[in-house]
Amino acid sequence: MKKIVECVPNFSEGRDSGVINAIADAVRATEGCTLLDVDSGYATHRTVYTFVGDPDAVVQGALAAARVARKKIDMTRHRGKHPRFGALDVCPFIPVANVTMDECVAVSKAFARKASQELKVPVFLYEESAAGDYRRRLPDIRQGEYEGLAERLKDPRWKPDFGPAEFVPAWGATATGARNFLIAYNVNILGTPNQAHRIALNLREAGRGEDQPGRLRDVKGMGWFVDEYGMAQVTVNLNNYRVTPIHLLFEEVKREAEALHVAVAGSEIVGIVPLESILMAADYYIEKEGLFLYEERSRIRLVIERMGLNSVAPFVSEKKIIEYIVADPPDEPLAGLSVRRFIEEISARTSAPGGGSASVAIAAIGTALGAMVAKLTQGVRKFETVEPQMQKSIPVLHELTRSLIPMIDADTSAFNDYMEGVRMPRDTPEEQAVRMARMQAGLKTAIQVPMAVMRHGDRAWDALCEVAKYGNPASISDVQVGAKALETGIWGAFQNVVINMADVIDPAFKDEIMTEARAIETRARIKCRQVLEILDNIQTTFLREKR
């Protein structure tokens, strides 16, 4: 599995497009790095870059960006509204996929060591990389900002972790470390910066001091005025969006603003966000307003509208949500074909795709037909009385259909491990034993694909029965075809399990899997018959009423 680390360096330049672009180009030119976002602020005089790569690549990308900043940014002339103490003010590394926090700590230290040696600048470690608790928080390290840095570096307690304990006027200092995913989030206020700051003080964890803590945990924040927007903002960092999610912060700001008789005019996410944080907000508004939304895109759209995420710049999901940005195109050579080409592939003089892939496609068609009829029934005035049943069934059938489609290709590639075992050497007893073990492991892996198809199909029956009972009677034939398709798809997957199990020598595995498979196959026949009986009765009544 590919290791992905996110790096979010913040540079003290938000006005000179030449410098901003040069730093971006340095990241883009680094092999293994993908630049995801560049977010500049004129008033803050700061640009936040977001890029991802493997652990080694992100170190090189951050170094490349820092080299440009060393040549082109002069902190002696810098003025901006955002707290800062260096040209490369802060450079966090965040685990995204298949990477531990400890690995990101090591990445941050590797960057700190190389940057301090090459650029001859002081570098501090913060967050999870900090040497002591008093150096963990960025505001503590950055206290006094650039203007107070020369005096601070004279204090032995604030000796840099890497590099010289000397003031470098053109650069200042840099903080780097490993941390959890941080969401930079601003809520727009049609009021004064003082009012925005007052709201921030009430909400941020530090509050107004130890005696007056704020209400929300893991939140850092302040209020300011952004000239290019013509609005004040409550600007926050959500250090742990699972503790204080974005929608909670937004709703609390609205509450505070109402008490001050000022209006909230939407909000903005700076940089990128995890999909989970957006879907958490969607769940909140869906429950609060009693809505019925099941498609991911619709849920995201709801959040954009309710939180005003388009208020100052377009919120484009493909550019703002990290899972969408880094997602590789689906490896679906079969599922991506046209229906004609897929059938022609099955008919070709090759063993794959064969009955396994066909069975998955047939099962997916079965669940899709059920989903279609439920969606055509839901929201129709004459079927208002069955709305609860449709709202319960639609998400199940919709998601099962989406989950089954990729298995069309998974079935065809399921024998890769087994075939690798077949090709292994077998000249000695030892080689034969290793080969047999690999082949057996490959067979078990291959069997799990049709078993997954059977399990997914089995989960559809209750929802399909509800659609048969309460769905639009004009679509009876669609549900009938769906039920028979689902039964056939499960039966086909079962036959794949049976034929592959013949060569498995592990009796415990055989017993466990075959017991489950037979139960699912038997239940499919029973449930299909049940659906058809329901539909036969409804069809008789429906046709009688039409005469």
XYZ file of C-alpha atoms in Angstrom:
547
model
C 0.000 0.000 0.000
C 1.246 3.458 -0.935
C 2.346 5.664 1.956
C 0.967 9.187 1.772
C 2.122 12.093 3.920
C 0.627 15.558 3.658
C 2.812 18.642 4.036
C 1.270 22.087 4.613
C 4.030 24.714 4.637
C 2.969 28.287 5.414
C 5.151 30.966 3.799
C 5.158 34.636 4.748
C 4.319 35.890 1.268
C 0.788 36.472 0.024
C 1.132 39.389 -2.398
C 3.953 38.792 -4.877
C 2.619 36.307 -7.434
C 6.126 35.731 -8.766
C 7.350 34.439 -5.404
C 4.137 32.519 -4.744
C 4.350 30.760 -8.112
C 8.069 30.056 -7.802
C 7.511 28.197 -4.527
C 4.629 26.262 -6.076
C 6.758 25.354 -9.101
C 9.507 24.034 -6.827
C 7.042 21.631 -5.211
C 5.574 20.577 -8.555
C 9.045 19.821 -9.903
C 9.848 17.475 -7.013
C 9.495 13.853 -8.067
C 6.873 11.993 -6.059
C 5.087 15.162 -4.834
C 1.616 16.283 -5.891
C 0.701 19.901 -5.200
C -2.933 19.975 -4.121
C -3.657 23.551 -3.174
C -2.176 27.051 -3.018
C -4.112 29.498 -0.854
C -2.856 33.092 -0.633
C -4.134 35.960 1.476
C -3.266 39.575 0.752
C -4.192 40.927 4.178
C -2.540 38.056 6.007
C 0.456 38.289 3.626
C 0.714 34.536 3.791
C 0.366 31.568 1.452
C -0.540 28.070 2.535
C 0.630 25.273 0.233
C -0.666 21.732 0.476
C 1.052 18.800 -1.175
C 1.316 15.062 -0.679
C 3.825 12.330 -1.395
C 5.668 9.450 0.195
C 7.789 10.206 3.299
C 11.013 10.811 1.375
C 9.360 12.847 -1.374
C 7.632 15.310 0.959
C 10.943 16.083 2.677
C 12.472 16.881 -0.702
C 9.433 18.930 -1.713
C 9.551 20.996 1.466
C 13.291 21.568 1.024
C 12.807 22.680 -2.583
C 10.160 25.184 -1.505
C 12.319 26.443 1.377
C 15.273 27.059 -0.961
C 13.122 29.395 -3.059
C 11.876 31.216 0.024
C 15.441 31.682 1.284
C 16.283 33.550 -1.908
C 13.078 35.485 -2.453
C 11.486 36.342 0.923
C 12.911 39.064 3.157
C 11.270 39.134 6.573
C 12.698 42.552 7.385
C 10.071 44.017 5.047
C 7.170 41.726 5.961
C 3.962 43.038 7.509
C 0.758 41.003 7.729
C -2.200 40.272 9.950
C -1.360 36.621 10.557
C 1.009 35.709 13.409
C 4.423 34.685 12.009
C 8.089 34.505 12.908
C 9.739 33.255 9.743
C 9.805 33.185 5.955
C 8.802 29.542 6.087
C 6.769 30.098 9.197
C 5.531 26.578 9.876
C 5.933 23.275 8.038
C 3.777 20.469 9.461
C 3.729 16.867 8.242
C 0.471 14.922 8.576
C -0.190 11.184 8.174
C -2.789 10.562 5.467
C -2.569 6.913 4.390
C -0.579 3.905 5.622
C 1.713 6.140 7.687
C 1.998 6.371 11.466
C 2.435 9.507 13.516
C 5.874 8.248 14.577
C 6.887 8.060 10.926
C 5.772 11.640 10.431
C 7.798 12.695 13.460
C 10.839 11.147 11.787
C 9.987 12.962 8.549
C 9.776 16.318 10.344
C 13.136 15.781 12.028
C 14.738 14.800 8.726
C 13.427 18.018 7.166
C 14.534 20.129 10.157
C 18.051 18.697 10.052
C 18.501 19.148 6.289
C 16.906 22.620 6.133
C 18.920 23.977 9.048
C 22.184 22.628 7.638
C 21.644 23.784 4.060
C 19.923 27.119 4.697
C 21.715 27.877 7.986
C 18.528 28.923 9.785
C 17.038 28.060 13.199
C 14.338 25.382 13.223
C 12.039 24.469 16.117
C 10.111 21.232 16.560
C 6.489 21.440 17.679
C 3.359 19.318 18.245
C 4.129 15.563 18.243
C 7.793 16.209 17.385
C 8.423 18.577 20.317
C 11.229 17.810 22.742
C 9.196 19.078 25.701
C 5.610 19.976 26.534
C 6.378 23.672 26.833
C 7.482 23.652 23.175
C 4.521 21.666 21.859
C 2.118 24.488 20.970
C 2.910 26.697 17.989
C 1.714 29.930 19.691
C 4.151 29.269 22.552
C 7.076 28.799 20.174
C 6.055 31.810 18.078
C 5.372 34.120 21.052
C 6.680 37.604 20.322
C 6.627 36.771 16.619
C 9.363 37.879 14.248
C 9.856 41.207 15.997
C 10.704 39.520 19.308
C 12.720 36.635 17.894
C 16.192 38.164 18.288
C 15.743 38.513 22.061
C 14.032 35.144 22.394
C 16.905 33.273 20.800
C 19.153 34.530 23.584
C 17.112 32.529 26.118
C 18.623 29.014 26.587
C 15.100 27.619 27.054
C 14.326 28.636 23.488
C 17.403 27.302 21.795
C 16.357 25.927 18.391
C 16.196 22.143 18.014
C 18.232 22.419 14.813
C 20.392 25.135 13.326
C 22.044 28.206 14.824
C 20.713 29.946 17.924
C 21.204 33.192 16.065
C 18.836 35.725 14.573
C 18.791 35.519 10.770
C 17.008 38.773 9.815
C 15.954 37.839 6.292
C 14.542 34.486 7.430
C 13.555 34.546 11.083
C 12.813 30.989 12.224
C 10.798 27.954 11.193
C 8.642 25.532 13.181
C 8.166 22.016 11.892
C 6.590 18.897 13.339
C 4.075 16.128 12.977
C 0.419 16.671 13.810
C -3.073 15.423 13.147
C -5.095 16.807 10.283
C -5.784 20.472 11.015
C -8.642 22.307 9.362
C -8.110 26.026 8.812
C -11.583 27.517 8.825
C -12.968 31.060 8.722
C -16.500 32.270 9.402
C -17.487 35.617 7.843
C -19.004 38.259 10.110
C -20.841 41.368 8.930
C -19.477 43.278 11.857
C -16.288 44.725 13.249
C -12.991 42.881 13.790
C -13.464 43.508 17.509
C -16.774 41.663 17.434
C -15.212 38.797 15.491
C -12.380 38.594 17.993
C -14.828 38.688 20.880
C -16.602 35.662 19.385
C -13.297 33.866 18.900
C -12.318 34.460 22.532
C -15.603 32.975 23.729
C -15.149 29.835 21.619
C -11.445 28.987 21.379
C -10.131 26.553 23.958
C -7.711 29.067 25.508
C -10.536 31.587 25.870
C -9.382 34.773 27.548
C -6.950 33.003 29.830
C -6.824 30.254 32.425
C -9.672 31.795 34.420
C -11.932 32.200 31.385
C -11.509 29.212 29.045
C -13.508 29.024 25.847
C -16.266 26.534 25.127
C -14.739 24.465 22.334
C -11.860 22.043 22.711
C -8.919 21.780 20.315
C -9.752 25.135 18.752
C -7.358 28.035 18.244
C -8.793 31.267 16.985
C -8.907 35.031 16.705
C -10.870 37.736 14.939
C -9.656 39.984 12.128
C -10.799 42.056 9.167
C -10.031 40.938 5.603
C -9.849 43.917 3.270
C -10.316 41.992 0.021
C -13.537 40.462 1.357
C -14.730 43.628 3.057
C -15.701 41.517 6.063
C -14.504 40.526 9.482
C -13.806 36.863 10.147
C -13.602 34.498 13.049
C -10.515 32.596 11.927
C -9.776 29.280 13.606
C -7.661 26.190 13.432
C -9.556 23.035 14.322
C -6.800 20.818 15.685
C -9.053 17.773 15.915
C -12.191 17.908 13.777
C -13.560 14.811 15.501
C -13.576 16.676 18.824
C -14.839 19.986 17.462
C -16.214 19.476 13.949
C -16.560 22.311 11.455
C -20.351 22.427 11.644
C -20.269 22.811 15.433
C -17.856 25.729 15.162
C -20.045 27.357 12.498
C -23.244 26.961 14.521
C -21.574 28.299 17.671
C -20.313 31.354 15.798
C -23.857 31.949 14.523
C -25.140 31.752 18.075
C -22.533 34.209 19.359
C -23.140 36.556 16.428
C -26.889 36.568 17.077
C -26.252 37.617 20.672
C -24.205 40.551 19.348
C -26.869 41.385 16.731
C -24.490 40.860 13.833
C -24.933 38.629 10.792
C -22.939 35.618 9.625
C -22.270 35.617 5.875
C -21.032 32.142 5.129
C -17.618 30.665 5.717
C -14.523 29.344 3.976
C -12.212 26.386 4.336
C -8.586 27.334 3.789
C -6.727 24.564 1.990
C -8.217 21.091 1.965
C -10.351 18.946 4.253
C -10.984 15.254 4.866
C -14.200 13.899 3.377
C -15.201 12.601 6.803
C -15.424 16.135 8.212
C -17.817 17.225 5.447
C -19.992 14.125 5.806
C -20.146 14.668 9.583
C -21.581 18.116 8.871
C -24.011 16.604 6.368
C -25.256 14.116 8.956
C -25.803 16.976 11.407
C -27.945 19.035 9.018
C -29.807 16.001 7.694
C -30.815 15.019 11.225
C -31.535 18.583 12.303
C -33.811 19.286 9.349
C -35.294 15.813 8.907
C -33.948 15.492 5.371
C -33.529 12.399 3.217
C -30.207 12.411 1.347
C -28.162 9.343 0.554
C -25.891 10.254 -2.368
C -22.499 11.560 -1.327
C -22.526 14.450 -3.787
C -25.908 15.652 -2.546
C -24.747 15.497 1.060
C -21.665 17.563 0.217
C -23.830 20.086 -1.613
C -26.041 20.422 1.454
C -23.026 21.331 3.594
C -21.796 23.867 1.035
C -25.203 25.568 1.118
C -25.852 25.412 4.853
C -22.382 26.665 5.810
C -21.993 29.100 2.928
C -18.735 27.568 1.786
C -19.052 29.339 -1.592
C -19.325 32.766 0.012
C -15.854 34.117 -0.839
C -14.560 31.537 -3.337
C -16.030 28.478 -5.075
C -15.870 25.294 -3.032
C -14.960 22.702 -5.658
C -15.056 19.249 -4.083
C -12.460 17.807 -6.455
C -10.012 20.507 -5.363
C -10.906 20.824 -1.667
C -11.574 17.295 -0.386
C -8.370 15.330 0.013
C -9.820 11.913 -0.792
C -11.074 13.230 -4.133
C -7.774 14.892 -4.942
C -5.469 11.939 -4.263
C -7.812 9.196 -5.492
C -6.358 7.113 -8.283
C -8.676 6.412 -11.221
C -10.540 3.160 -10.537
C -8.768 0.117 -11.935
C -11.881 -1.300 -13.578
C -11.012 -2.541 -17.079
C -14.227 -4.596 -17.200
C -16.672 -2.487 -15.218
C -15.554 0.533 -17.221
C -16.513 -1.064 -20.535
C -19.732 -0.408 -22.410
C -22.370 -3.110 -22.044
C -21.628 -4.243 -25.608
C -17.888 -4.515 -25.015
C -18.378 -6.340 -21.699
C -20.596 -8.976 -23.322
C -18.158 -9.293 -26.209
C -15.305 -9.805 -23.737
C -17.248 -12.623 -22.084
C -17.873 -14.219 -25.466
C -14.198 -14.073 -26.475
C -11.996 -17.164 -26.646
C -10.524 -16.593 -23.186
C -11.323 -18.009 -19.763
C -11.716 -14.571 -18.217
C -13.963 -12.743 -17.832
C -16.259 -15.658 -17.269
C -19.067 -16.833 -15.053
C -17.682 -15.137 -11.968
C -17.628 -11.615 -13.391
C -20.943 -12.230 -15.137
C -22.500 -13.317 -11.837
C -21.378 -10.122 -10.124
C -22.776 -7.989 -12.946
C -26.096 -9.843 -12.817
C -26.334 -9.435 -9.013
C -25.555 -5.710 -9.350
C -28.298 -5.358 -11.948
C -30.668 -7.007 -9.482
C -29.936 -4.548 -6.666
C -29.913 -1.655 -9.152
C -33.429 -2.478 -10.348
C -34.635 -2.537 -6.756
C -32.964 0.828 -6.111
C -34.515 2.273 -9.277
C -38.078 1.326 -8.329
C -37.617 2.632 -4.781
C -36.291 5.954 -6.093
C -39.166 6.252 -8.574
C -41.644 5.673 -5.736
C -40.032 7.944 -3.153
C -41.175 11.563 -3.261
C -44.271 10.888 -5.382
C -47.368 12.395 -3.808
C -49.639 9.390 -4.378
C -47.098 7.188 -2.545
C -46.564 9.460 0.469
C -47.839 6.777 2.838
C -44.936 4.452 1.934
C -42.249 7.145 2.186
C -40.667 5.611 5.334
C -40.252 2.216 3.666
C -38.660 3.769 0.568
C -36.320 5.976 2.589
C -35.188 2.898 4.497
C -34.638 0.778 1.374
C -33.022 3.254 -1.014
C -29.686 3.761 0.801
C -29.220 0.008 1.227
C -29.846 -0.892 -2.410
C -27.992 2.156 -3.706
C -24.820 1.393 -1.725
C -24.924 -2.350 -2.428
C -25.084 -1.632 -6.151
C -22.084 0.705 -5.904
C -20.166 -1.880 -3.871
C -20.873 -4.757 -6.252
C -19.695 -3.013 -9.424
C -15.938 -3.050 -8.576
C -16.204 -6.785 -7.812
C -16.734 -7.452 -11.532
C -13.017 -6.839 -11.994
C -12.029 -8.273 -8.604
C -13.359 -11.676 -9.632
C -11.258 -11.741 -12.799
C -8.062 -10.804 -10.934
C -8.797 -13.021 -7.927
C -6.566 -15.844 -9.157
C -3.393 -13.757 -9.432
C -1.932 -15.095 -6.179
C -2.869 -18.655 -7.092
C -1.260 -18.388 -10.537
C 1.905 -16.934 -9.017
C 2.053 -20.047 -6.837
C 1.554 -22.301 -9.863
C 4.564 -20.675 -11.561
C 6.883 -21.118 -8.569
C 9.755 -23.661 -8.808
C 9.086 -27.212 -7.615
C 12.381 -29.051 -8.110
C 12.967 -29.869 -4.437
C 10.650 -30.987 -1.608
C 11.168 -27.595 0.050
C 10.214 -25.706 -3.105
C 7.188 -27.947 -3.568
C 6.041 -27.208 -0.019
C 6.423 -23.440 -0.491
C 4.627 -23.654 -3.865
C 1.730 -25.626 -2.397
C 1.356 -23.180 0.508
C 1.269 -20.235 -1.912
C -1.305 -21.951 -4.149
C -3.514 -22.777 -1.181
C -3.324 -19.202 0.108
C -4.165 -17.974 -3.394
C -7.210 -20.244 -3.620
C -8.511 -18.986 -0.295
C -8.087 -15.411 -1.463
C -9.876 -16.203 -4.724
C -12.773 -17.823 -2.883
C -13.285 -14.722 -0.755
C -14.319 -12.678 -3.819
C -17.448 -14.704 -4.733
C -18.155 -15.029 -1.014
C -18.131 -11.224 -0.732
C -20.541 -11.066 -3.685
C -22.860 -13.524 -1.919
C -22.725 -11.586 1.345
C -23.488 -8.299 -0.393
C -26.358 -9.828 -2.317
C -27.739 -11.433 0.832
C -27.996 -8.017 2.487
C -30.318 -6.777 -0.269
C -33.261 -9.127 0.266
C -35.047 -7.324 3.101
C -34.913 -4.019 1.212
C -36.048 -5.710 -2.008
C -39.002 -7.247 -0.149
C -39.986 -3.768 1.084
C -39.814 -2.423 -2.465
C -41.936 -5.354 -3.680
C -44.586 -4.646 -1.032
C -44.692 -0.862 -1.206
C -43.104 0.186 -4.504
C -44.940 1.700 -7.445
C -47.141 -1.146 -8.816
C -46.470 0.082 -12.353
C -42.864 -1.126 -11.871
C -43.730 -4.683 -10.804
C -41.869 -6.264 -13.724
C -38.698 -4.335 -12.815
C -38.718 -5.759 -9.298
C -39.454 -9.225 -10.674
C -36.449 -9.054 -12.961
C -34.387 -7.608 -10.106
C -35.265 -10.482 -7.778
C -34.445 -13.154 -10.358
C -31.207 -11.361 -11.305
C -30.123 -11.129 -7.679
C -30.901 -14.793 -7.079
C -29.014 -15.790 -10.240
C -26.012 -13.644 -9.321
C -25.818 -15.221 -5.866
C -26.246 -18.703 -7.354
C -23.436 -18.028 -9.852
C -21.112 -16.799 -7.105
C -21.976 -19.910 -5.093
C -20.950 -22.141 -8.010
C -17.602 -20.327 -8.154
C -17.062 -21.018 -4.461
C -17.910 -24.710 -4.923
C -15.622 -25.286 -7.895
C -12.660 -23.484 -6.345
C -13.136 -25.174 -2.998
C -12.465 -28.577 -4.596
C -8.703 -27.974 -4.507
C -8.565 -26.540 -0.985
C -7.062 -28.980 1.539
C -7.861 -27.095 4.756
C -10.933 -28.921 6.183
C -11.758 -26.228 8.756
C -11.760 -23.520 6.087
C -13.901 -25.688 3.832
C -16.478 -26.369 6.519
C -16.745 -22.766 7.635
C -17.050 -21.234 4.166
C -19.297 -23.893 2.653
C -21.702 -23.768 5.599
C -22.085 -20.015 5.140
C -22.261 -20.232 1.337
C -24.975 -22.914 1.340
C -27.030 -20.892 3.816
C -26.844 -17.754 1.642
C -27.666 -19.675 -1.544
C -30.646 -21.377 0.103
C -31.878 -18.076 1.522
C -31.611 -16.484 -1.943
C -33.993 -19.062 -3.401
C -36.429 -18.617 -0.532
C -36.331 -14.812 -0.579
C -36.629 -14.625 -4.363
C -39.731 -16.814 -4.198
C -41.097 -14.590 -1.431
C -40.577 -11.439 -3.515
C -42.226 -13.002 -6.556
C -45.216 -14.165 -4.512
C -45.677 -10.650 -3.127
C -45.516 -9.247 -6.645
C -47.883 -11.858 -8.087
C -50.532 -10.864 -5.568
C -50.038 -7.154 -6.212
C -50.005 -7.698 -9.967
C -53.308 -9.549 -9.869
C -54.924 -6.674 -7.968
C -53.249 -4.039 -10.129
C -54.384 -5.600 -13.402
C -57.911 -6.124 -12.085
C -58.164 -2.433 -11.169
C -56.961 -1.362 -14.613
C -59.682 -3.320 -16.446
